[in-house]
mmCIF file of C-alpha atoms and ligand atoms in Angstrom:
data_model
loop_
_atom_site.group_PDB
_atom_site.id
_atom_site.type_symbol
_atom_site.label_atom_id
_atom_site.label_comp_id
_atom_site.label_asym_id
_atom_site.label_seq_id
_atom_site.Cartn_x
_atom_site.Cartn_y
_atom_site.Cartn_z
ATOM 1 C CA UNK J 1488 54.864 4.664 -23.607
ATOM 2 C CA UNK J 1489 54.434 7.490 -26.074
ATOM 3 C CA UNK J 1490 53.339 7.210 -29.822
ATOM 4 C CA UNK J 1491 55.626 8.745 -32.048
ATOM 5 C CA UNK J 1492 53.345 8.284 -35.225
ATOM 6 C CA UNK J 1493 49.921 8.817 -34.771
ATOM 7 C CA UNK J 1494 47.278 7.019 -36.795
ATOM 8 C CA UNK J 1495 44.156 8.439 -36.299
ATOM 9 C CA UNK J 1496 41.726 7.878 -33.306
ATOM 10 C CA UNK J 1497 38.704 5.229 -33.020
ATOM 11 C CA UNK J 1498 35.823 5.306 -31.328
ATOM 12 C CA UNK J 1499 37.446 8.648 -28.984
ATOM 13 C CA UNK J 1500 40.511 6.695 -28.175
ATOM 14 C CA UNK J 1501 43.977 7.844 -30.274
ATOM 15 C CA UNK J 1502 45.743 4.989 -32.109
ATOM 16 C CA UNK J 1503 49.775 4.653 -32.359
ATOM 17 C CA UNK J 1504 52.827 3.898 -32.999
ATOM 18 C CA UNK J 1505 55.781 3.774 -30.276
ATOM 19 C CA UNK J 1506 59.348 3.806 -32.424
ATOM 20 C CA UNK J 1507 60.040 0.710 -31.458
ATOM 21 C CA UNK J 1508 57.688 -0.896 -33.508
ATOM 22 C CA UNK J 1509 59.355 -0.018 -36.915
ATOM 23 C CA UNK J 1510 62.035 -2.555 -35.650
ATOM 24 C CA UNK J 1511 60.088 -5.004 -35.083
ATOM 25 C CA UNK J 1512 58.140 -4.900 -38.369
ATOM 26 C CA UNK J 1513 60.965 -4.690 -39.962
ATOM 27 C CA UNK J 1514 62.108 -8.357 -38.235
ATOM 28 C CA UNK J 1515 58.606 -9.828 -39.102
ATOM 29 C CA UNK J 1516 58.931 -8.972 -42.584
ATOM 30 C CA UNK J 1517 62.390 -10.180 -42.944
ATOM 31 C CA UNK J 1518 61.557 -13.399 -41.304
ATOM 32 C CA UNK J 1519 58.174 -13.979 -43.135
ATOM 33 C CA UNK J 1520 60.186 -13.081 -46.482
ATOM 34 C CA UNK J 1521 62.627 -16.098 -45.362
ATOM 35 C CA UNK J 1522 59.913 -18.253 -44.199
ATOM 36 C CA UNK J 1523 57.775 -17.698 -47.479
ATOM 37 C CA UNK J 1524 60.663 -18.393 -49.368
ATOM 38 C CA UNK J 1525 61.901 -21.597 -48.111
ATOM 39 C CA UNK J 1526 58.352 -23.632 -48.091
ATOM 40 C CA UNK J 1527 57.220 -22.350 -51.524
ATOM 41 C CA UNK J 1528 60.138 -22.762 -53.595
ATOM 42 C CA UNK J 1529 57.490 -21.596 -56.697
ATOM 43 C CA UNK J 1530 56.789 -18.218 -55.555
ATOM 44 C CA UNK J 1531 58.371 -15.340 -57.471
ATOM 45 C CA UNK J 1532 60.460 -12.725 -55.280
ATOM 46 C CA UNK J 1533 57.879 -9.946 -55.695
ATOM 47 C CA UNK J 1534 55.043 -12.615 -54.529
ATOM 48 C CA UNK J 1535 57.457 -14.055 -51.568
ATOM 49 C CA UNK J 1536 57.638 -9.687 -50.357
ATOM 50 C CA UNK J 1537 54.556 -9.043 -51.281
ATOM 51 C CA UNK J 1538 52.576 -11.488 -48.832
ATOM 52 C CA UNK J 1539 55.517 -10.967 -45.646
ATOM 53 C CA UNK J 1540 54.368 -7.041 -46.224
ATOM 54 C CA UNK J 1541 50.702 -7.475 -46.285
ATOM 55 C CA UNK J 1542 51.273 -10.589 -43.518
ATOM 56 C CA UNK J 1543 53.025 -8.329 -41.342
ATOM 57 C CA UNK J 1544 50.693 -5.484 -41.628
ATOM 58 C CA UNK J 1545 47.370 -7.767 -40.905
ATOM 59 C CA UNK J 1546 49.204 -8.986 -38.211
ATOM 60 C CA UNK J 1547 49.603 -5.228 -36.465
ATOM 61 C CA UNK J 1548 46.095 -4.765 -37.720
ATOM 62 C CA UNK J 1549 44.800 -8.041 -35.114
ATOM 63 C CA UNK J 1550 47.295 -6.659 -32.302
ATOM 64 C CA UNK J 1551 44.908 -3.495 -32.566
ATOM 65 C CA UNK J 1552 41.743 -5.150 -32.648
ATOM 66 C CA UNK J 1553 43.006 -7.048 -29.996
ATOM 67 C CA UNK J 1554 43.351 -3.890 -27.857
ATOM 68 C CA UNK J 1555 40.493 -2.194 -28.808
ATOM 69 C CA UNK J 1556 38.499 -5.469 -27.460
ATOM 70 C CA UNK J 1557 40.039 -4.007 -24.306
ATOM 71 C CA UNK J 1558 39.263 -0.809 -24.810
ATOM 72 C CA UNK J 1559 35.853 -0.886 -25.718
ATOM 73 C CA UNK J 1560 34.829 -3.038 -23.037
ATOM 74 C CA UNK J 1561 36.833 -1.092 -20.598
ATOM 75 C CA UNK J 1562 34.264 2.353 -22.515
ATOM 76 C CA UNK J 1563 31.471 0.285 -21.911
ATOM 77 C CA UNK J 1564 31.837 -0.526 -18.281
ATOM 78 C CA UNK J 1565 32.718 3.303 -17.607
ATOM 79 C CA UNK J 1566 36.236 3.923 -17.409
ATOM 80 C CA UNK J 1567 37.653 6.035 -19.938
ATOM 81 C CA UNK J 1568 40.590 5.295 -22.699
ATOM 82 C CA UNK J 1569 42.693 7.819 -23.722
ATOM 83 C CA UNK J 1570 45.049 5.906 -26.531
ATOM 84 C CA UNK J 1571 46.402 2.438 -28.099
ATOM 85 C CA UNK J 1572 49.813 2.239 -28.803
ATOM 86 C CA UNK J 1573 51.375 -0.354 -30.895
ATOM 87 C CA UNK J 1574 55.046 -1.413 -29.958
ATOM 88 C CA UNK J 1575 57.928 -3.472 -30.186
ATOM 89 C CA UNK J 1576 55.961 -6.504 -27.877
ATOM 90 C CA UNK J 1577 52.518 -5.714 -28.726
ATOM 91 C CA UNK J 1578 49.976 -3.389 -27.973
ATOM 92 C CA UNK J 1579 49.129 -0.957 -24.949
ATOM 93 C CA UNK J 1580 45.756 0.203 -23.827
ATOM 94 C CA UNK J 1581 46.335 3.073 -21.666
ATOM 95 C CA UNK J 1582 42.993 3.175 -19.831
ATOM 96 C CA UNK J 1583 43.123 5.911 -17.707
ATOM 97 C CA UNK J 1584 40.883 4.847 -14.277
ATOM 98 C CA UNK J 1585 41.820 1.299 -12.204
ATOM 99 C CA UNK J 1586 38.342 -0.893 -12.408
ATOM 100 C CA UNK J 1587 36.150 -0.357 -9.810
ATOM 101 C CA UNK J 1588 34.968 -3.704 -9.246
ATOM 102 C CA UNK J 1589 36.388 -7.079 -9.957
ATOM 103 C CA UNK J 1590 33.999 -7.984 -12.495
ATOM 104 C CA UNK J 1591 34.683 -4.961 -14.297
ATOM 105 C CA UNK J 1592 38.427 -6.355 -14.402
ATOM 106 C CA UNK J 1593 37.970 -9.534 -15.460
ATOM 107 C CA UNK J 1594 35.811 -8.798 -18.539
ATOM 108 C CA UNK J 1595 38.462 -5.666 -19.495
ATOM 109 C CA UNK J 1596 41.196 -8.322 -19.262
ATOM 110 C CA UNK J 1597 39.743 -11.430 -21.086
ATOM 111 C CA UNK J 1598 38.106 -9.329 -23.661
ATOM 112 C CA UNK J 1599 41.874 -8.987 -25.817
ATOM 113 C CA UNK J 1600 42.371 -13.248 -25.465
ATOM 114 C CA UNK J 1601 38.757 -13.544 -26.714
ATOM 115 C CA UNK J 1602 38.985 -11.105 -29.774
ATOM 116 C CA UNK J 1603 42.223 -12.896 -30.561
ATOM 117 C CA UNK J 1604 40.775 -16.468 -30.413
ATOM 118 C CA UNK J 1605 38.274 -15.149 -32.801
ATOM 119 C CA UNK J 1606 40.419 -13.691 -35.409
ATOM 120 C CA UNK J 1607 42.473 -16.970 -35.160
ATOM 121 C CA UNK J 1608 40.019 -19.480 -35.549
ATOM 122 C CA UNK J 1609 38.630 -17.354 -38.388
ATOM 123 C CA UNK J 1610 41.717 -17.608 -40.598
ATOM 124 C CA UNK J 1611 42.130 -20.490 -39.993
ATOM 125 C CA UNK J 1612 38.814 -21.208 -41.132
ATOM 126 C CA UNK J 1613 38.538 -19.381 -44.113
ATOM 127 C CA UNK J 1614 42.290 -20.841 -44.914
ATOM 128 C CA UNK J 1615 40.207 -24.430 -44.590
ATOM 129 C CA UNK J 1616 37.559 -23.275 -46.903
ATOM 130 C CA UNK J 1617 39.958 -21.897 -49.570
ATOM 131 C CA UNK J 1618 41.248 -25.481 -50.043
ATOM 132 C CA UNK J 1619 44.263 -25.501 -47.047
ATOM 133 C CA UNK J 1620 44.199 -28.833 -45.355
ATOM 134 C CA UNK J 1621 45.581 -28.949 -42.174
ATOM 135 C CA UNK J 1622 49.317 -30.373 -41.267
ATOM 136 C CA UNK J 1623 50.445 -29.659 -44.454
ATOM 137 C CA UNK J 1624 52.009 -26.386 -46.352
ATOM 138 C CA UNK J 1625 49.465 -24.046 -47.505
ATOM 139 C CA UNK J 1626 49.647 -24.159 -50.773
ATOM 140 C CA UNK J 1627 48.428 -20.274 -52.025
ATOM 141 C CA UNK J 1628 49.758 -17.510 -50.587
ATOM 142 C CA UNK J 1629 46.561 -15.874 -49.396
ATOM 143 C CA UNK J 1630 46.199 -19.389 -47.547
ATOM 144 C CA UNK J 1631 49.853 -18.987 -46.210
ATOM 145 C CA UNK J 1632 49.129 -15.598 -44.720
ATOM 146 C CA UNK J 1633 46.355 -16.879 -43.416
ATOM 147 C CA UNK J 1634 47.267 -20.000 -41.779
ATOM 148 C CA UNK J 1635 50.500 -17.608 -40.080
ATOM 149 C CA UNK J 1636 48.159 -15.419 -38.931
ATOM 150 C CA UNK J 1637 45.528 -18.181 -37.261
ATOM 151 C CA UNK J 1638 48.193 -19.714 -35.605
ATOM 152 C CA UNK J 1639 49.964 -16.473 -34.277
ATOM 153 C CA UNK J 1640 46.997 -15.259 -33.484
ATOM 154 C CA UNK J 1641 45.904 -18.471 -30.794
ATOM 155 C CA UNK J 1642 49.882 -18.351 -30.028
ATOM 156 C CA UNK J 1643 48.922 -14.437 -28.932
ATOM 157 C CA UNK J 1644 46.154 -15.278 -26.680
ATOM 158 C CA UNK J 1645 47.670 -18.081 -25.179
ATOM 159 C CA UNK J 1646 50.508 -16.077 -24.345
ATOM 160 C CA UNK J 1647 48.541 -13.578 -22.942
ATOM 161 C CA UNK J 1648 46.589 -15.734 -20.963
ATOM 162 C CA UNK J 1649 49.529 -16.764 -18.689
ATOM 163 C CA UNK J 1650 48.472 -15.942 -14.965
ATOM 164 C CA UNK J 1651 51.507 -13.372 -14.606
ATOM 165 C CA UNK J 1652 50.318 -9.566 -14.043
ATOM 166 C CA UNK J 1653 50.589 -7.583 -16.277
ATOM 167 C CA UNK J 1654 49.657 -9.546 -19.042
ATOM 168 C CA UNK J 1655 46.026 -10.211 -19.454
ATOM 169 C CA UNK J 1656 45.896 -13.783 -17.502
ATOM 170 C CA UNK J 1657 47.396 -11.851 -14.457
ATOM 171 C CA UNK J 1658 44.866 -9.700 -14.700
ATOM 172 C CA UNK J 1659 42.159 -11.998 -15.120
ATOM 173 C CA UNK J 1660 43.762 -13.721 -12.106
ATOM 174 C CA UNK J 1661 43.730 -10.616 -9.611
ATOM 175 C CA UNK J 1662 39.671 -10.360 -10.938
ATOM 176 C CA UNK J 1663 39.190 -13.709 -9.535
ATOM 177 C CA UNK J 1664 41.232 -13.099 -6.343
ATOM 178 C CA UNK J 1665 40.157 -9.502 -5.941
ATOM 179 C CA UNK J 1666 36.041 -11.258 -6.116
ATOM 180 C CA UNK J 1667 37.530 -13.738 -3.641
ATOM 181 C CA UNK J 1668 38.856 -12.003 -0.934
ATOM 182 C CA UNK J 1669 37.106 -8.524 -1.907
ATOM 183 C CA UNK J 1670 40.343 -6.994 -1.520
ATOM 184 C CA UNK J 1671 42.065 -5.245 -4.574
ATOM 185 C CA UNK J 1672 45.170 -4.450 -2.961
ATOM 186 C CA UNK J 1673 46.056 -7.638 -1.838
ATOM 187 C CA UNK J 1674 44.775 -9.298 -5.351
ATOM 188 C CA UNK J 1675 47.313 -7.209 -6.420
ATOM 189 C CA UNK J 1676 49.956 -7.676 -4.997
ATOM 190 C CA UNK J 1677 49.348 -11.269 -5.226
ATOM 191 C CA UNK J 1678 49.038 -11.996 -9.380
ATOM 192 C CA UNK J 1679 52.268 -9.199 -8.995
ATOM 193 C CA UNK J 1680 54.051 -11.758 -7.022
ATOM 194 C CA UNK J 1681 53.011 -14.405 -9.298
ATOM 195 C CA UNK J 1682 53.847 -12.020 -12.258
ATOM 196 C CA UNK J 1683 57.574 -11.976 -10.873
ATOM 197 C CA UNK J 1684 57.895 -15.403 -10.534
ATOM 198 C CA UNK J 1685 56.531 -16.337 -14.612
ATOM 199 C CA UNK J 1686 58.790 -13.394 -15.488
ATOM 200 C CA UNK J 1687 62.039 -15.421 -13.791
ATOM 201 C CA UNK J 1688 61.090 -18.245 -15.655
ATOM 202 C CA UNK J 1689 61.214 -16.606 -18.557
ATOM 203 C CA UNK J 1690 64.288 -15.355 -18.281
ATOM 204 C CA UNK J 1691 65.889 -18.591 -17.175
ATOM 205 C CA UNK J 1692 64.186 -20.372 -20.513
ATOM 206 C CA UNK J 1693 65.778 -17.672 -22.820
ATOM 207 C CA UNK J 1694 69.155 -18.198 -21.079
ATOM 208 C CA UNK J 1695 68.894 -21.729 -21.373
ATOM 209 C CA UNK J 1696 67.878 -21.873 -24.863
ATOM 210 C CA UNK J 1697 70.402 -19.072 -25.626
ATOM 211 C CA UNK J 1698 73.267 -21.094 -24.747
ATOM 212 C CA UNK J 1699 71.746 -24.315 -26.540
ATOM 213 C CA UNK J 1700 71.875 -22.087 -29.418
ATOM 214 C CA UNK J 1701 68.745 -20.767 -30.603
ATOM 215 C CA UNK J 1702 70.223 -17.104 -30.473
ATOM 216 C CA UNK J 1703 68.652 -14.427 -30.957
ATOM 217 C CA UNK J 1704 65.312 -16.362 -30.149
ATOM 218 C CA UNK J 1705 66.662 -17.415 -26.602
ATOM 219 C CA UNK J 1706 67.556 -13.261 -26.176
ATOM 220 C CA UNK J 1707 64.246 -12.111 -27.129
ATOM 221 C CA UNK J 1708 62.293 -14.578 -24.746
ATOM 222 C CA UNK J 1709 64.522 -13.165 -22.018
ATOM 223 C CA UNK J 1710 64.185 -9.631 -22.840
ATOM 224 C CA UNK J 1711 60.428 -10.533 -22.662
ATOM 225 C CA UNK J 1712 60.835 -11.772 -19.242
ATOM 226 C CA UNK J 1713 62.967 -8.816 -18.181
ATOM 227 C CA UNK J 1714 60.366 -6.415 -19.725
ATOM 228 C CA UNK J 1715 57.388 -8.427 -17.083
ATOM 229 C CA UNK J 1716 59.743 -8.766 -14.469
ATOM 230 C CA UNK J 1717 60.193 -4.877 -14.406
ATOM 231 C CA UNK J 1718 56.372 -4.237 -14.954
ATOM 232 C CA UNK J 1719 54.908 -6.946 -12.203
ATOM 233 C CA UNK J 1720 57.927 -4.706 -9.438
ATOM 234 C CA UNK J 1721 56.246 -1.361 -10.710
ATOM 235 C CA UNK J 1722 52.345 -2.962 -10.635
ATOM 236 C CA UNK J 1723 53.514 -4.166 -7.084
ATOM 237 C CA UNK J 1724 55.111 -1.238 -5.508
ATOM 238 C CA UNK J 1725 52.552 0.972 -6.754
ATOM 239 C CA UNK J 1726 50.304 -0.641 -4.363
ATOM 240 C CA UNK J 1727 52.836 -0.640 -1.884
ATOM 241 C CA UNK J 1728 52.849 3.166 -1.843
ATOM 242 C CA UNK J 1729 49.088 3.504 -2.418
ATOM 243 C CA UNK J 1730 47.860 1.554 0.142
ATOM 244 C CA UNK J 1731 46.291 3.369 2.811
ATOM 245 C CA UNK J 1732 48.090 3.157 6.256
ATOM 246 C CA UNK J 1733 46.172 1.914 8.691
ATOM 247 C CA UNK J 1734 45.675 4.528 11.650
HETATM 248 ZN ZN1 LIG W 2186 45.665 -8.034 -24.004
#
């Protein structure tokens, strides 16, 4: 995954953006735009555009901060980080070493959910003290924004916190396994297996809900499950060829 439009670089580590991800801002916008639009009949056109463009861009802006929890732990527990990029699904971290020790793993991998919980809880919270009350319509749109991004913010962690490798839970998984059994490999190859098996799920789901017609929705939770399926087979073969042989 290469950046086609760098940002700058924080902390030694180069931020941005894969192509991909102009699409899918584009999307949010639209959709926020639509969204804005339909529960505050009130709001004038520049104000409904106004808060899906600064929504969406606060939104990229906690994907990052998400990975730069990450990163920075990964930095402070020795491994190096050579670049974030932002894309169509999220966010990368390319750190370039494996951990060293499954402790090292686990706190790299839960870092991200943490930072995320954070961020959402803390709209949310400021939303509550600007006057939003909760189940019901914010009423403001610097409420609005910020009850969308509290929410997609937990939904982001929780998401990521599924015990399929790659995403974060897998990898928080193969920590615990890998301090189990003190064997990395096999950890592995085990939250890789388990990785395969979420990502078949997820394709059946999208299927399912494609054909009882949520669209486009039911396509993109299947492309998700696709895109894991192919990166739990890759996280799994490459232990299969970098396992030592046993002589
Ligand atoms: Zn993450």
């Amino acid at each position: 995954m290469r950046s086609t439009v760098k940002l700058g670089s924080i902390s030694g580590i180069e931020i941005g953006l894969h192509y991909s991800w102009f699409i899918i801002a584009a999307l949010i916008v639209l959709s926020l735009g639509g969204r804005f639009r339909q529960v505050n009949p009130d709001w004038s056109t520049g104000e409904i555009w106004i808060a899906a463009l600064v929504t969406a861009v606060l939104f990229f802006v906690t994907l990052l901060l998400h990975e730069l929890a990450h990163s920075l732990v990964a930095q402070a527990r020795g491994l190096r980080v050579r670049a974030i990029t932002l894309f169509a699904l999220g966010g990368v971290s390319q750190i370039q070493e494996d951990s060293t020790d499954a402790k090292t793993e686990f706190w790299v991998a839960i870092a991200g959910p943490i930072a995320s919980v954070i961020i959402g809880f803390g709209c949310l919270g400021i939303a509550l003290g600007l006057g939003w009350q909760r189940s019901t319509e914010p009423q403001t749109a610097v409420t609005g924004v910020l009850v969308w991004l509290g929410y997609i913010n937990l939904g982001l962690a929780a998401f990521n916190m599924i015990p399929g490798f790659p995403l974060d839970g897998g990898r928080v998984l193969r920590a615990i396994i890998w301090a189990l059994t003190k064997d990395a490999d096999r950890s592995t190859r085990i939250a890789a297996r388990v990785g395969q098996v979420v990502a078949v799920l997820f394709i059946l789901d999208g299927i399912w809900r494609y054909f009882s017609g949520a669209g486009f929705g039911g396509l993109w939770i299947a492309f998700i499950g696709w895109f894991l399926m192919d990166a739990a087979r890759a996280s799994y073969n490459h232990v299969a060829t970098a396992a030592p042989r046993s002589v």
